[in-house]
Coordinates of C-alpha atoms and ligand atoms in Angstrom, one line a residue:
X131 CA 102.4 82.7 116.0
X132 CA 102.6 86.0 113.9
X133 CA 104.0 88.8 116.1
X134 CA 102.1 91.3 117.5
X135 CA 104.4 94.0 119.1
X136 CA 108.3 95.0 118.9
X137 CA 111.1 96.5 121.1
X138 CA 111.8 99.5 119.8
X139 CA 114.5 101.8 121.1
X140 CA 113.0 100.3 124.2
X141 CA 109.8 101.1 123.7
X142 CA 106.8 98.4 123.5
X143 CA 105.2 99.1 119.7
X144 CA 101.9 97.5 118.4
X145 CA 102.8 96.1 115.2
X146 CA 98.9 95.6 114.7
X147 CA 96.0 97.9 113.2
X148 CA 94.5 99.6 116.2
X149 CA 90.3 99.3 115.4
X150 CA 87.1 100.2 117.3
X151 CA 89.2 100.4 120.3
X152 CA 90.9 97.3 120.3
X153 CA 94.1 95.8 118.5
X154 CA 93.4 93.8 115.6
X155 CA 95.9 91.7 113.7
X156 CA 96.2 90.7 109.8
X157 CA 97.9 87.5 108.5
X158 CA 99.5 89.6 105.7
X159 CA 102.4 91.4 107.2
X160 CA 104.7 93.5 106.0
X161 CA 108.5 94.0 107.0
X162 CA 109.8 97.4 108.1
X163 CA 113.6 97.8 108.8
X164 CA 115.6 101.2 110.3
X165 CA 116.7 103.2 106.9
X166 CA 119.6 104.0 109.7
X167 CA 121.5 100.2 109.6
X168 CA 119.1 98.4 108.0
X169 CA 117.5 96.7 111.1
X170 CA 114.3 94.6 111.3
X171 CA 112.3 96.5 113.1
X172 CA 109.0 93.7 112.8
X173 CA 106.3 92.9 110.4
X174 CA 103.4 94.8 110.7
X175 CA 99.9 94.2 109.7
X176 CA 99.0 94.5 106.6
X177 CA 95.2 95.4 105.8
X178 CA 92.8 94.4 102.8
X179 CA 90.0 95.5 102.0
X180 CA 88.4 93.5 105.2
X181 CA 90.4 95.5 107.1
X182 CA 89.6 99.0 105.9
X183 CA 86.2 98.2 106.1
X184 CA 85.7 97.2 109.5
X185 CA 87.7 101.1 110.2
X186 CA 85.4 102.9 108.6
X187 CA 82.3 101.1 110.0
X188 CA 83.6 101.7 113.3
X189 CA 84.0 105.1 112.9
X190 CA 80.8 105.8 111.6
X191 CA 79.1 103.7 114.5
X192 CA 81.4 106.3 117.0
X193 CA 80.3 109.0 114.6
X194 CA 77.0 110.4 116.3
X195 CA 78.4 110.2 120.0
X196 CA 81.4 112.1 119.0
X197 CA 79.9 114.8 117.3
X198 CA 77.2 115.2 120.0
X199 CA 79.7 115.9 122.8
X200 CA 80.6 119.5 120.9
X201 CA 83.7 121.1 120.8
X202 CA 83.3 121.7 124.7
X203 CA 82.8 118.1 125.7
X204 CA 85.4 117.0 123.3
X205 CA 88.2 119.5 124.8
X206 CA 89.3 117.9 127.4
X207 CA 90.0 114.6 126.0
X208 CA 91.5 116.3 123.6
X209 CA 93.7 118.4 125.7
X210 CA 94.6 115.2 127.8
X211 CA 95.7 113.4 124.2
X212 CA 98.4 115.9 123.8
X213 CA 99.7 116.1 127.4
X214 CA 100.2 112.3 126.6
X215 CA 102.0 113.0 123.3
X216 CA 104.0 115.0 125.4
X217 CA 104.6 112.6 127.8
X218 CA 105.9 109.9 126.0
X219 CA 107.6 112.6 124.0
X220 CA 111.3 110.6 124.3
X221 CA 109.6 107.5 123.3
X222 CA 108.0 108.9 120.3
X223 CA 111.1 110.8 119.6
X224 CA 113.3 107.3 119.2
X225 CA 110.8 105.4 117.9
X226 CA 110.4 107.7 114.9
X227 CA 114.0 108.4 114.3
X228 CA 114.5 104.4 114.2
X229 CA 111.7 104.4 112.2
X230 CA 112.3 106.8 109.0
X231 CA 115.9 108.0 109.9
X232 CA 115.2 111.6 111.1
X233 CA 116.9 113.6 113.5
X234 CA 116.6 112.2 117.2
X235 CA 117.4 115.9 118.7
X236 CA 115.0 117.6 116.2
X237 CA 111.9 115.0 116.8
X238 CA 112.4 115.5 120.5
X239 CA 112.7 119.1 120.4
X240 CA 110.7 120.4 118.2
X241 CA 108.3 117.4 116.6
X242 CA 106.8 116.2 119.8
X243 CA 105.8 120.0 121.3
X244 CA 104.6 120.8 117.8
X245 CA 102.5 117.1 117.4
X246 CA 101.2 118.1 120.7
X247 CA 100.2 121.7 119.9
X248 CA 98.2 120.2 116.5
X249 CA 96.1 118.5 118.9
X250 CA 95.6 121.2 121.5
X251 CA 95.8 124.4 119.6
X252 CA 92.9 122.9 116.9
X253 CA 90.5 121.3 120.2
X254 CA 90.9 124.9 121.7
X255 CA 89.9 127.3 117.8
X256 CA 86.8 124.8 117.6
X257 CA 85.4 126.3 120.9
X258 CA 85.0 129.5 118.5
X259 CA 84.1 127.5 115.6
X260 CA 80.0 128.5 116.0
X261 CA 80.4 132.6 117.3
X262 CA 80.0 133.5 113.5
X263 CA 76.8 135.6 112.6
X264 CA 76.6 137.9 109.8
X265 CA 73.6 140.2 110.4
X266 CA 72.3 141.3 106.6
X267 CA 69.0 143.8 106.4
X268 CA 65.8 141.4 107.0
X269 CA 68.0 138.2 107.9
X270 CA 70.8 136.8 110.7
X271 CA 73.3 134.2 109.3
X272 CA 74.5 131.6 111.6
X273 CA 77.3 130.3 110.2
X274 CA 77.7 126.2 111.7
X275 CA 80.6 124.2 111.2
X276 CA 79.1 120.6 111.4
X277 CA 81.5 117.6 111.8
X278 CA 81.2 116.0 108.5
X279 CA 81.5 112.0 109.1
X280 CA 84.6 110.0 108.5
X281 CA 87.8 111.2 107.5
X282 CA 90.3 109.3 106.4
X283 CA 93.8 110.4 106.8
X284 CA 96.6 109.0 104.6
X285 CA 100.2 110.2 105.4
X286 CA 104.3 109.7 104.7
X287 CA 106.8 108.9 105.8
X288 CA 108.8 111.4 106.1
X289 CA 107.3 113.0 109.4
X290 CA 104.8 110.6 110.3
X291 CA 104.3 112.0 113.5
X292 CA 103.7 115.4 112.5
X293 CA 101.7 115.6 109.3
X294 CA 99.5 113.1 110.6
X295 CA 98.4 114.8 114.1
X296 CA 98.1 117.9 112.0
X297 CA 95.2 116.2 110.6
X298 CA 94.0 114.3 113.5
X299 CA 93.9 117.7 115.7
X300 CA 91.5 119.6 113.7
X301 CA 89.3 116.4 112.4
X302 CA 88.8 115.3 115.5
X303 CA 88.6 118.7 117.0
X304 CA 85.7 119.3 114.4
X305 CA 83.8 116.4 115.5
X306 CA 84.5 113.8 112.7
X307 CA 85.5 110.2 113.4
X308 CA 88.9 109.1 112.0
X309 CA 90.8 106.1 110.3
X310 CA 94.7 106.8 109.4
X311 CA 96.6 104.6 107.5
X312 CA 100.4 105.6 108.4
X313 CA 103.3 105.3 105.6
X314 CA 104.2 101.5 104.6
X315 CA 108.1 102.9 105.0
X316 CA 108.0 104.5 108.8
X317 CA 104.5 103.2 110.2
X318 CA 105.0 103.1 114.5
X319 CA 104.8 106.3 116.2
X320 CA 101.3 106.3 114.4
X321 CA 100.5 102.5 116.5
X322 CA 101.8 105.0 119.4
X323 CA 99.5 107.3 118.6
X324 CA 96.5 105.1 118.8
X325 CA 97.8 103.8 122.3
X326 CA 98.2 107.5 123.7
X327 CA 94.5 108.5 122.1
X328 CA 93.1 105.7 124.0
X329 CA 94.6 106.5 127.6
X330 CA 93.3 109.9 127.1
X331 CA 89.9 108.9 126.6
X332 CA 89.3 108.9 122.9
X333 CA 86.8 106.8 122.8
X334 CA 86.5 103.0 120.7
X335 CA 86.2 104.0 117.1
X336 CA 86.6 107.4 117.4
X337 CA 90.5 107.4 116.2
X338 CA 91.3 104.0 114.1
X339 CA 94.4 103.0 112.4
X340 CA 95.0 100.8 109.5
X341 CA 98.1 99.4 108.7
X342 CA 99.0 98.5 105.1
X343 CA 100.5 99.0 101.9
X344 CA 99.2 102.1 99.8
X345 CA 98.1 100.7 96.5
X346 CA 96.1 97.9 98.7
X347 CA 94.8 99.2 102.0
X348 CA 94.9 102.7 101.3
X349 CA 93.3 102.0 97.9
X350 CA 90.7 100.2 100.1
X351 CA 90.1 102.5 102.5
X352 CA 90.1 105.5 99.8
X353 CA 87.2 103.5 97.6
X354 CA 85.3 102.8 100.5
X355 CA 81.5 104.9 100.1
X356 CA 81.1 105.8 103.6
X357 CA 84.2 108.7 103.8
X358 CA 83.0 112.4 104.3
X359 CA 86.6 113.4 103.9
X360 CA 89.8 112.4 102.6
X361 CA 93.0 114.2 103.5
X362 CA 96.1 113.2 101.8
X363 CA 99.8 113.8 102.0
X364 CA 102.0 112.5 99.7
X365 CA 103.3 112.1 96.0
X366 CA 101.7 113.9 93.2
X367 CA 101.2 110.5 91.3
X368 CA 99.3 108.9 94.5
X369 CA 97.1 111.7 94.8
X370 CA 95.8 111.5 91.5
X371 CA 95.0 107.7 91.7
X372 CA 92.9 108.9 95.0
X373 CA 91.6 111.6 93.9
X374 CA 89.4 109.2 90.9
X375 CA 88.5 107.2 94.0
X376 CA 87.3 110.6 95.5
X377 CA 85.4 112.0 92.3
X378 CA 83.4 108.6 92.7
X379 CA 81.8 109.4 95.2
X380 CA 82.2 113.6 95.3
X381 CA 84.0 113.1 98.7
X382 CA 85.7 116.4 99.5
X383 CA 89.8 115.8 99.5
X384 CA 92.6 117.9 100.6
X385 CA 96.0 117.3 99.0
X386 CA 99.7 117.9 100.3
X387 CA 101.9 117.5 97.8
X388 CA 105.4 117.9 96.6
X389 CA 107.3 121.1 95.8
X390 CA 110.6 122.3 94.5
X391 CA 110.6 125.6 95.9
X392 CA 112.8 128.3 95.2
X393 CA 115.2 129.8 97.3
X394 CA 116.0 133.5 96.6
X395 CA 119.3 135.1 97.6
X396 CA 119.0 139.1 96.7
X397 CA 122.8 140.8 97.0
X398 CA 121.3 142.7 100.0
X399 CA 120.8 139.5 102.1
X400 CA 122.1 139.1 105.3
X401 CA 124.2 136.4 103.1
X402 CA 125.6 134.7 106.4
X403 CA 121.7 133.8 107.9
X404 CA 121.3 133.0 104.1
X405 CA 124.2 130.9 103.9
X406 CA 123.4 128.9 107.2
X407 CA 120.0 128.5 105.8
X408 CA 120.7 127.2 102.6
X409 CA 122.8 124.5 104.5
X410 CA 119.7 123.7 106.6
X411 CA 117.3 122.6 103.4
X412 CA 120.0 119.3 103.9
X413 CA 118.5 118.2 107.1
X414 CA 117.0 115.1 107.7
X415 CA 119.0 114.5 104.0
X416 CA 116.2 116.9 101.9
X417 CA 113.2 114.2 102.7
X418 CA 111.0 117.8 103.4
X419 CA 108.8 119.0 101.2
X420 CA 109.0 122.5 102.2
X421 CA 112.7 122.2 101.4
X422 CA 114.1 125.1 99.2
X423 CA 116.0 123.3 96.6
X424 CA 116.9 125.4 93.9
X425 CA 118.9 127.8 94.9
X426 CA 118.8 131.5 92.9
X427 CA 121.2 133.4 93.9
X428 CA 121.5 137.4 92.2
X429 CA 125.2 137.2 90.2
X430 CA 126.6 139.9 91.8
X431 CA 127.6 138.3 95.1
X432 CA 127.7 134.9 93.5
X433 CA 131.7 134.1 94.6
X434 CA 131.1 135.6 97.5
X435 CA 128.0 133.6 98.8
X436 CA 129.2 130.2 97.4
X437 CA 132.0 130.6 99.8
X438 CA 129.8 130.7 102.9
X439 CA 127.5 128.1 101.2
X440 CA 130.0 125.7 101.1
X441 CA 131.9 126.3 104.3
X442 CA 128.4 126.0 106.3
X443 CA 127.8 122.8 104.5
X444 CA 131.4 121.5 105.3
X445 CA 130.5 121.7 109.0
X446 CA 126.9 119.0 108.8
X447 CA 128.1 115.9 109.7
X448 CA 126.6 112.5 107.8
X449 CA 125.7 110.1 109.8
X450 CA 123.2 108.4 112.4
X451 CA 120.6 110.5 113.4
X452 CA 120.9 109.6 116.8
X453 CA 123.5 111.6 117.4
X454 CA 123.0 115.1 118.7
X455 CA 126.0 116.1 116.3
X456 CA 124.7 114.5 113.2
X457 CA 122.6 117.0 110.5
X458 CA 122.2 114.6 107.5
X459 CA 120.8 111.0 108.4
X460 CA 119.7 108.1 105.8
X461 CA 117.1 108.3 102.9
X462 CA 114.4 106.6 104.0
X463 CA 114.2 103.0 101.7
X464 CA 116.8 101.5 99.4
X465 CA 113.9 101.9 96.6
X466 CA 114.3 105.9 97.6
X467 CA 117.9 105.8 97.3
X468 CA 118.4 104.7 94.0
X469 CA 116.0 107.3 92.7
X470 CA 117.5 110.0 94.4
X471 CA 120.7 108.5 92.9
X472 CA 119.3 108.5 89.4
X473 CA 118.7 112.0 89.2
X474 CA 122.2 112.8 90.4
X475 CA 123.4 110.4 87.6
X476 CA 121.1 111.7 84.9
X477 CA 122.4 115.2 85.8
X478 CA 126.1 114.5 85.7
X479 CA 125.2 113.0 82.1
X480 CA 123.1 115.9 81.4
X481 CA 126.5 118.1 81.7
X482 CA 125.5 119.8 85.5
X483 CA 128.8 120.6 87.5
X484 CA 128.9 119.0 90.7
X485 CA 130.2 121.6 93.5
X486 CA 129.8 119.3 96.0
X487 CA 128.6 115.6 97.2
X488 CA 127.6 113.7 94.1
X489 CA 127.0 110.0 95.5
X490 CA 126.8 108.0 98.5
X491 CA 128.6 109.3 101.8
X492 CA 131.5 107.7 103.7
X493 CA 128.8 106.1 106.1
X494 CA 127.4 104.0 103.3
X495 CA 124.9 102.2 103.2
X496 CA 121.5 104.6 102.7
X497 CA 123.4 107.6 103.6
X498 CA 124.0 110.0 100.8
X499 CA 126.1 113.0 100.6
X500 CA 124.7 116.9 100.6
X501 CA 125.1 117.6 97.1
X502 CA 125.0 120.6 94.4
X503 CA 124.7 121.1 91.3
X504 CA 125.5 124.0 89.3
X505 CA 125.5 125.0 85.5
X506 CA 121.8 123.6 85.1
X507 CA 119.4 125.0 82.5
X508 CA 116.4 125.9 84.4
X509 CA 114.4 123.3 81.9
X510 CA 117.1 120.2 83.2
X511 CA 115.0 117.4 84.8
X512 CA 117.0 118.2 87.8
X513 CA 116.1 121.5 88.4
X514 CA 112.2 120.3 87.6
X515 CA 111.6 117.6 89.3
X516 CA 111.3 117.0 93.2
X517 CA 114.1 114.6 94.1
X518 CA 113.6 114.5 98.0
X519 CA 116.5 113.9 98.9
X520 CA 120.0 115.9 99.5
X521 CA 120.8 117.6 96.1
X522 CA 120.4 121.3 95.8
X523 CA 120.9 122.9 92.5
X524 CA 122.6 126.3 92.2
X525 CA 121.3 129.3 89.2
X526 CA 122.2 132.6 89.4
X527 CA 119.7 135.5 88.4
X528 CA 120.8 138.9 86.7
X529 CA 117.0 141.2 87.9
X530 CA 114.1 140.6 89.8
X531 CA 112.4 139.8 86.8
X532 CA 115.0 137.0 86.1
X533 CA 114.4 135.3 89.4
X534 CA 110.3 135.4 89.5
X535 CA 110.4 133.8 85.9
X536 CA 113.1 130.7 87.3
X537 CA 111.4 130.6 90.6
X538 CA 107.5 130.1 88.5
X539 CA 109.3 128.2 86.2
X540 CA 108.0 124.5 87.5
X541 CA 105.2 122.7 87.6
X542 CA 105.2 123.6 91.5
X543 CA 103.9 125.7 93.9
X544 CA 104.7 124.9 97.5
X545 CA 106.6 126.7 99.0
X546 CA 109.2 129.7 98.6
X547 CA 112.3 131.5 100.6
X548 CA 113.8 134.6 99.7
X549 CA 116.7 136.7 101.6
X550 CA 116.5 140.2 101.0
X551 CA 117.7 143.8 102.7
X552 CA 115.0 145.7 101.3
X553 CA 111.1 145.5 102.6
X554 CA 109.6 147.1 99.8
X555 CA 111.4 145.2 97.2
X556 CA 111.3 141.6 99.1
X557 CA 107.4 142.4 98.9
X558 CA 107.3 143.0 95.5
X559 CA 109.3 139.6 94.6
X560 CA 107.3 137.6 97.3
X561 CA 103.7 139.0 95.8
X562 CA 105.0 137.2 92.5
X563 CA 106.0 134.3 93.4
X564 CA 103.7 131.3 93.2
X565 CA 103.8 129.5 96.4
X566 CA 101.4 128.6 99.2
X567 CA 104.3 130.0 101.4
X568 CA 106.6 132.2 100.8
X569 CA 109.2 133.0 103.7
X570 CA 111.2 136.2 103.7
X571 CA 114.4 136.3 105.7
X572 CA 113.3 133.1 107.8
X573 CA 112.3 129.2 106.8
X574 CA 110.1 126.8 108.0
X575 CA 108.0 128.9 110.4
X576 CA 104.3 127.2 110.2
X577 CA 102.1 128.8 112.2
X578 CA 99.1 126.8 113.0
X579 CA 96.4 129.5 112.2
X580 CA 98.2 130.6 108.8
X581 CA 97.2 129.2 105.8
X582 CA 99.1 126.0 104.5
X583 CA 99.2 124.2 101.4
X584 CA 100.4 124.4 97.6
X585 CA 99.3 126.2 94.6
X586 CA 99.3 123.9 90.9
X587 CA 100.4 120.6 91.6
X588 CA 101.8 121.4 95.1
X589 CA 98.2 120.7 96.2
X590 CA 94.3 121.1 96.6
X591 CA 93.2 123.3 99.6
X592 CA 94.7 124.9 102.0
X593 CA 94.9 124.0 106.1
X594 CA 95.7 125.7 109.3
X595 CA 93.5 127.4 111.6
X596 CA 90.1 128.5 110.1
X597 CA 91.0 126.7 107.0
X598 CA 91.4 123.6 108.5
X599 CA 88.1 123.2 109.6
X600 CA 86.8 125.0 105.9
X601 CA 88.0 121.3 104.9
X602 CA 87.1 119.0 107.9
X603 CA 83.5 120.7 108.1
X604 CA 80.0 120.9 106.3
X605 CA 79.6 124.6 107.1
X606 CA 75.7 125.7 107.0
X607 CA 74.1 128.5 107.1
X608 CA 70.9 129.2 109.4
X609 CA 69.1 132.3 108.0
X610 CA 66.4 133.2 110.1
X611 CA 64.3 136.2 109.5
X612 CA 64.1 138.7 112.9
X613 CA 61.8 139.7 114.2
X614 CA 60.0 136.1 113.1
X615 CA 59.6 134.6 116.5
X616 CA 57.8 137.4 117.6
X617 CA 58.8 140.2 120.2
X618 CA 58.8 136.9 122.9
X619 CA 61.1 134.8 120.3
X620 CA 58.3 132.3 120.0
Ligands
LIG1104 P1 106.0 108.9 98.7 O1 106.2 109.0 97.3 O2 106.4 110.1 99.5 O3 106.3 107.6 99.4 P2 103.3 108.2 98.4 O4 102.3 109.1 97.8 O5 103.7 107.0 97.7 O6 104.5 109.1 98.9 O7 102.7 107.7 99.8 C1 102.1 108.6 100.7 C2 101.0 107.8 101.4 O8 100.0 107.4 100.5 C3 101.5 106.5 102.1 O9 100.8 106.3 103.3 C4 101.1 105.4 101.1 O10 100.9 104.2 101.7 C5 99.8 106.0 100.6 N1 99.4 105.5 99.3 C6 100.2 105.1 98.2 N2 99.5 104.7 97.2 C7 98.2 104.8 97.5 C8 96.9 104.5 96.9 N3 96.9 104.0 95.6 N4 95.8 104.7 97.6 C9 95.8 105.2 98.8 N5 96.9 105.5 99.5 C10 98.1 105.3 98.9

């Protein structure tokens, strides 16, 4: 009898794809284990093609309904979806730290409310979504935002919970139907999110979730004809593979991809808020995409800074994210930590200075040790390529000039953070920058109705607010000419 659900941190967890409003088991399974001690943590369900196809019918079938009930009929259900998150909030919290080895205090704190708000905050813009008419000389232009069909959602694993209700708020917000299919490597709080759509009314088909390995299910449910959208987080290398599958069949796709953003340190900082910042791109061991990993800081207050750098970083304990004192858990798969350790290696070989870390940390096992690398040519493969993982690499800049050039200097465009006393020239440096982001004196603020995404190949398109449903919508126009009804309108 292949298993169907698991314990998890107490919590009951489907280990099954959740389809059409009803749980649906595979004979393939794959294993998951905790990246925190190595724990089984159950076989899931692993989808083919059968699989991905039967999610994708049933959304379209729920399609019509859906889109019918507006954003006004879909509001409350939608509201009631993330009261639920909410509500199990501790159980989504433990689940996903178990899960993918992040934080336990910063999923229950901050990832829940904020999982919550992607639902709420997106069912509540859509009420506007329709107000927009642009009156031009003989004509009045109603803008529509139409749902567009199905979506399908394909996320990591490094914040499951997150990065995937910021796609399900404002897809399902916009009327669309959905099928997710949640990271091979942390795949449960998404099951959890299927059980918590359901009590809050979502109706069968409207929100479906398909287990499964990426190159097999999610190559599946990518190919399959039927998608009106495709919205992707992830590796560069994976979103090119989807994005032939996209060109195909001209389905519109979003990408969110990885970065190696710069982090700017002018000698007018506030260099202790620097300093402590810095030190932060290290949580949940530098598996964020938005982290700021390459570290410029302006020569004169080089000694100086290093000192605080390093004593804030002295003070983040390594350990098991379960514990409230613990800043740095595991890397996520042993697959992912012997490519983060390769690019430390190749670097030491490469001649980069290690100032601190270098290798596995004293709790073993996938736990590895905040690390830094200094003397590295802005051209080394460590200072180029997204590691994701805990290794920071230190340069120093002599001019403003200097900095823009190392800071553009990738093939990246993510993100960006830059510390700096003076408005008028922290505007200058930000302008130039490439970077969907750019945060000056702060990190990691996302505000749902900014803009978000990455320039180059950071990504394709941009999300939040209006944006969001730019992607998620076939927006028509209705020209009508006045006065063409007549004085009764017709
Ligand atoms: P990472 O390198 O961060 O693990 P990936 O890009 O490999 O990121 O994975 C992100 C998501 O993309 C996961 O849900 C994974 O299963 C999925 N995925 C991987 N390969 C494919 C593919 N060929 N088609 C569709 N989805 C894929």
């Amino acid at each position: 009898m292949t298993q169907s659900c698991a314990e998890i941190a107490g919590v009951t967890v489907s280990l099954d794809h959740w389809i059409d409003g009803r749980r649906v088991s595979s004979p393939e399974r794959f294993s998951n284990a905790s990246p925190i001690d190595g724990s089984d943590l159950g076989a899931v369900s692993a989808a083919g093609q059968a699989e991905a196809d039967m999610a994708v019918k049933a959304a379209s079938k729920a399609f019509p309904a859906w889109a019918a009930l507006g954003p006004q009929g879909r509001l409350p259900i939608l509201r009631r979806f993330a009261e639920g998150i909410l509500a199990r909030g501790k159980d989504i919290a433990a689940v996903e730290s178990l899960d993918n080895g992040s934080l336990l205090m910063g999923n229950l704190h901050r990832m829940v409310p904020r999982a919550a708000q992607n639902i709420s905050f997106f069912a509540e813009w859509a009420l506007g979504l329709n107000d927009h008419v642009i009156d031009h000389e003989e004509v009045i232009n109603n803008v529509r935002y139409d749902p567009s069909g199905v979506a399908a959602l394909i996320t990591p694993w490094n914040a499951p919970m997150m990065l995937t209700t910021w796609k399900v708020g404002p897809a399902l917000a916009a009327g669309n139907t959905i099928v997710i299919k949640p990271p091979e490597w942390a795949p449960l709080t998404c099951s959890l999110l299927a059980d918590i759509a359901h009590e809050a009314g979502v109706p069968p088909g409207v929100l479906n979730v398909v287990q499964g390995i990426g190159e097999v299910a999610g190559d599946a449910l990518v190919n399959n004809p039927d998608l009106a959208r495709i919205s992707f987080t992830g590796s560069t290398d994976t979103a090119k593979i989807i994005g032939q599958a996209a060109a195909r069949s001209i389905t519109p796709m979003s990408a969110e991809l990885g970065g190696k953003s710069p982090f700017i340190v002018c000698a007018d900082a506030d260099l202790d808020a620097a300093a402590q910042t810095v030190a932060g791109q290290y949580i949940n061991a530098g598996q964020v995409c938005l982290a700021g990993t390459r570290i410029l800081v302006e020569k004169s207050i080089e000694a100086e800074f290093l000192d605080k750098v390093r004593a804030a970083v002295s003070h983040m304990t390594v350990g098991d994210p379960r514990e409230a004192a613990t800043r740095v858990g595991p890397l996520i798969h042993p697959e992912h930590f012997a490519r983060v350790a390769g690019f430390v290696e190749r670097a030491k070989a490469a001649g980069g200075e290690v100032l601190w870390g270098g290798g596995q940390a004293d709790a073993g096992g996938l736990y590895f040790q905040p690390t830094m690398f200094a003397h590295v040519s802005p051209s080394d493969e460590i200072a180029q390529k997204e590691v994701f993982g805990p290794v920071l690499t230190w340069q120093t800049f002599a001019s403003d000039d200097e900095a823009i050039a190392i800071a553009n200097g990738t093939e990246y465009g993510l993100a960006g953070t830059l510390f700096c006393g003076n408005e008028a020239r922290a505007m200058r440096i930000a302008e130039r920058v490439v970077a969907g982001t750019l945060w000056v004196n702060c990190f990691f603020v996302r505000d749902l109705a900014a803009p978000f995404g990455g320039s180059r190949i950071s990504g394709i398109g941009r999300e939040g607010g209006t944006h969001s449903f730019d992607f998620y919508c076939d927006i028509k126009n209705i020209a009508v000419r006045k006065g063409s009804f007549g004085a009764a309108g017709g």
